[in-house]
Short mmCIF file of C-alpha atoms in Angstrom, two decimals:
data_model
loop_
_atom_site.label_atom_id
_atom_site.label_comp_id
_atom_site.label_asym_id
_atom_site.label_seq_id
_atom_site.Cartn_x
_atom_site.Cartn_y
_atom_site.Cartn_z
CA UNK A 20 -46.93 1.68 -10.64
CA UNK A 21 -45.34 -0.38 -7.88
CA UNK A 22 -42.78 -1.76 -10.46
CA UNK A 23 -41.78 1.63 -11.54
CA UNK A 24 -41.31 2.74 -7.83
CA UNK A 25 -39.07 -0.35 -7.29
CA UNK A 26 -36.90 0.53 -10.38
CA UNK A 27 -36.59 4.16 -9.32
CA UNK A 28 -35.51 2.99 -5.85
CA UNK A 29 -32.91 0.65 -7.23
CA UNK A 30 -31.53 3.32 -9.51
CA UNK A 31 -31.02 5.78 -6.52
CA UNK A 32 -29.49 3.17 -4.39
CA UNK A 33 -27.09 1.73 -7.10
CA UNK A 34 -24.25 4.45 -6.74
CA UNK A 35 -23.92 3.86 -2.99
CA UNK A 36 -23.52 0.13 -3.55
CA UNK A 37 -20.77 0.83 -6.21
CA UNK A 38 -18.45 2.53 -3.78
CA UNK A 39 -15.22 0.69 -3.28
CA UNK A 40 -13.16 0.45 -0.11
CA UNK A 41 -9.92 2.16 -0.68
CA UNK A 42 -7.17 -0.39 0.27
CA UNK A 43 -3.59 -1.59 -0.46
CA UNK A 44 -1.62 -4.57 0.42
CA UNK A 45 2.10 -4.68 1.14
CA UNK A 46 4.28 -7.68 1.56
CA UNK A 47 7.46 -7.16 3.68
CA UNK A 48 9.52 -10.26 2.90
CA UNK A 49 12.70 -11.11 4.88
CA UNK A 50 14.52 -12.86 1.94
CA UNK A 51 17.20 -15.26 3.24
CA UNK A 52 18.58 -15.77 -0.14
CA UNK A 53 19.28 -12.06 -1.01
CA UNK A 54 19.77 -10.98 2.60
CA UNK A 55 17.32 -8.15 1.96
CA UNK A 56 14.02 -6.95 3.32
CA UNK A 57 11.81 -6.74 0.22
CA UNK A 58 8.71 -4.46 0.14
CA UNK A 59 6.06 -5.05 -2.46
CA UNK A 60 3.22 -2.59 -2.43
CA UNK A 61 0.07 -3.47 -4.39
CA UNK A 62 -2.35 -0.68 -5.20
CA UNK A 63 -5.63 -0.93 -7.24
CA UNK A 64 -4.72 0.83 -10.59
CA UNK A 65 -8.14 2.53 -10.31
CA UNK A 66 -7.18 4.06 -6.98
CA UNK A 67 -3.77 5.09 -8.35
CA UNK A 68 -5.44 6.86 -11.15
CA UNK A 69 -7.69 8.76 -8.80
CA UNK A 70 -4.67 9.56 -6.58
CA UNK A 71 -2.45 11.05 -9.26
CA UNK A 72 -5.27 13.23 -10.31
CA UNK A 73 -5.50 14.62 -6.74
CA UNK A 74 -1.74 14.70 -6.14
CA UNK A 75 -0.66 16.16 -9.44
CA UNK A 76 -3.52 18.57 -10.29
CA UNK A 77 -5.19 16.24 -12.72
CA UNK A 78 -2.32 16.35 -15.09
CA UNK A 79 -0.94 12.80 -14.91
CA UNK A 80 -1.33 9.63 -16.75
CA UNK A 81 -0.33 6.75 -14.53
CA UNK A 82 -1.01 4.07 -17.22
CA UNK A 83 1.27 5.19 -20.13
CA UNK A 84 3.58 7.96 -18.84
CA UNK A 85 6.83 6.54 -17.04
CA UNK A 86 7.52 9.92 -15.46
CA UNK A 87 4.07 10.03 -13.85
CA UNK A 88 4.59 6.44 -12.68
CA UNK A 89 7.77 7.58 -11.14
CA UNK A 90 6.08 10.49 -9.46
CA UNK A 91 3.50 8.16 -7.81
CA UNK A 92 6.48 5.78 -6.76
CA UNK A 93 8.21 8.83 -5.15
CA UNK A 94 5.06 9.68 -3.37
CA UNK A 95 4.55 6.19 -1.99
CA UNK A 96 8.32 6.01 -0.92
CA UNK A 97 7.83 9.36 0.97
CA UNK A 98 4.91 7.76 2.93
CA UNK A 99 6.52 4.44 3.89
CA UNK A 100 9.26 3.74 6.52
CA UNK A 101 10.78 1.00 8.42
CA UNK A 102 12.68 1.01 11.81
CA UNK A 103 14.14 -1.58 14.08
CA UNK A 104 12.19 -2.12 17.34
CA UNK A 105 14.74 0.24 19.04
CA UNK A 106 13.78 3.05 16.46
CA UNK A 107 16.86 2.74 14.23
CA UNK A 108 15.69 3.68 10.64
CA UNK A 109 16.17 1.23 7.87
CA UNK A 110 17.02 2.96 4.65
CA UNK A 111 14.81 1.69 1.85
CA UNK A 112 16.09 1.78 -1.68
CA UNK A 113 13.92 2.01 -4.84
CA UNK A 114 13.77 -1.14 -6.77
CA UNK A 115 11.10 -0.31 -9.34
CA UNK A 116 7.31 -0.28 -10.23
CA UNK A 117 5.07 -1.97 -12.74
CA UNK A 118 1.49 -2.28 -13.84
CA UNK A 119 0.18 -5.72 -13.69
CA UNK A 120 -3.51 -6.18 -14.77
CA UNK A 121 -5.63 -4.11 -12.39
CA UNK A 122 -2.71 -3.43 -10.03
CA UNK A 123 0.09 -0.90 -9.69
CA UNK A 124 3.18 -2.25 -7.86
CA UNK A 125 5.89 -0.41 -6.19
CA UNK A 126 8.97 -2.26 -5.02
CA UNK A 127 11.64 -1.41 -2.31
CA UNK A 128 14.36 -2.98 -0.28
CA UNK A 129 16.85 -2.63 2.49
CA UNK A 130 19.56 -4.96 3.84
CA UNK A 131 18.42 -7.16 6.85
CA UNK A 132 20.21 -5.83 9.89
CA UNK A 133 21.98 -8.55 12.00
CA UNK A 134 20.04 -9.71 15.10
CA UNK A 135 16.79 -7.99 14.08
CA UNK A 136 14.07 -9.02 16.42
CA UNK A 137 11.19 -7.23 14.69
CA UNK A 138 10.27 -4.06 12.91
CA UNK A 139 8.34 -0.89 13.26
CA UNK A 140 6.53 0.36 10.15
CA UNK A 141 4.77 3.47 9.08
CA UNK A 142 2.61 3.20 5.86
CA UNK A 143 0.65 6.34 5.18
CA UNK A 144 0.30 5.90 1.40
CA UNK A 145 -3.01 7.38 0.14
CA UNK A 146 -4.19 7.88 3.73
CA UNK A 147 -3.65 11.65 3.37
CA UNK A 148 -6.00 11.66 0.39
CA UNK A 149 -8.66 9.13 1.68
CA UNK A 150 -9.05 8.91 5.52
CA UNK A 151 -10.94 5.55 5.01
CA UNK A 152 -7.85 4.10 3.12
CA UNK A 153 -6.79 0.84 4.72
CA UNK A 154 -3.15 -0.32 4.26
CA UNK A 155 -2.58 -3.95 5.15
CA UNK A 156 0.93 -5.26 5.62
CA UNK A 157 2.02 -8.96 5.75
CA UNK A 158 5.42 -9.49 7.26
CA UNK A 159 6.85 -12.74 6.17
CA UNK A 160 10.07 -14.74 6.28
CA UNK A 161 10.73 -14.56 10.11
CA UNK A 162 8.31 -17.13 11.63
CA UNK A 163 4.64 -16.87 11.46
CA UNK A 164 3.26 -14.27 9.21
CA UNK A 165 2.45 -11.12 11.05
CA UNK A 166 -0.24 -8.78 9.63
CA UNK A 167 -0.40 -4.92 10.31
CA UNK A 168 -3.54 -2.92 9.50
CA UNK A 169 -3.04 0.87 9.06
CA UNK A 170 -6.45 2.56 9.55
CA UNK A 171 -7.72 5.88 10.91
CA UNK A 172 -4.85 7.56 12.89
CA UNK A 173 -2.25 4.61 12.90
CA UNK A 174 1.24 6.01 12.22
CA UNK A 175 3.62 3.38 13.38
CA UNK A 176 2.78 -0.27 14.05
CA UNK A 177 5.24 -3.14 14.98
CA UNK A 178 5.80 -6.84 14.26
CA UNK A 179 7.93 -8.77 16.73
CA UNK A 180 9.57 -12.07 15.61
CA UNK A 181 9.30 -15.25 17.55
CA UNK A 182 12.60 -16.35 18.99
#
């Protein structure tokens, strides 16, 4: 009888253990070779599938439909912004997107402004759908790597470069 009770308890608890943390990772690379700021957003494909179902009324196929992939890219780009520390907007251009294994990647870029001493960034992708969504951003190519964590009510965070 005890054995049966233990199995029932494990079966009831299993769904709560299976819940994944919603998260994404973005790299903001100051590329000296191209003179561009390159943004590489990495989302779990599983999360993007759930997101497009919510965003596009369950009528999207992120895996095989290029138009739906573009719709998700447009969504991400509408939720990400860069500024100089003085608040001057940096215009991001769309570079592309791809599925790579269990990830969906979105790529953007902007020219590196002369004399830039840091950036302000907003990254609200998927945070309007899931309040627990965490968007981690690594800023590279200007001294030590700076990491920004967008959680809860964060809207704009900044990374200052060492002189």
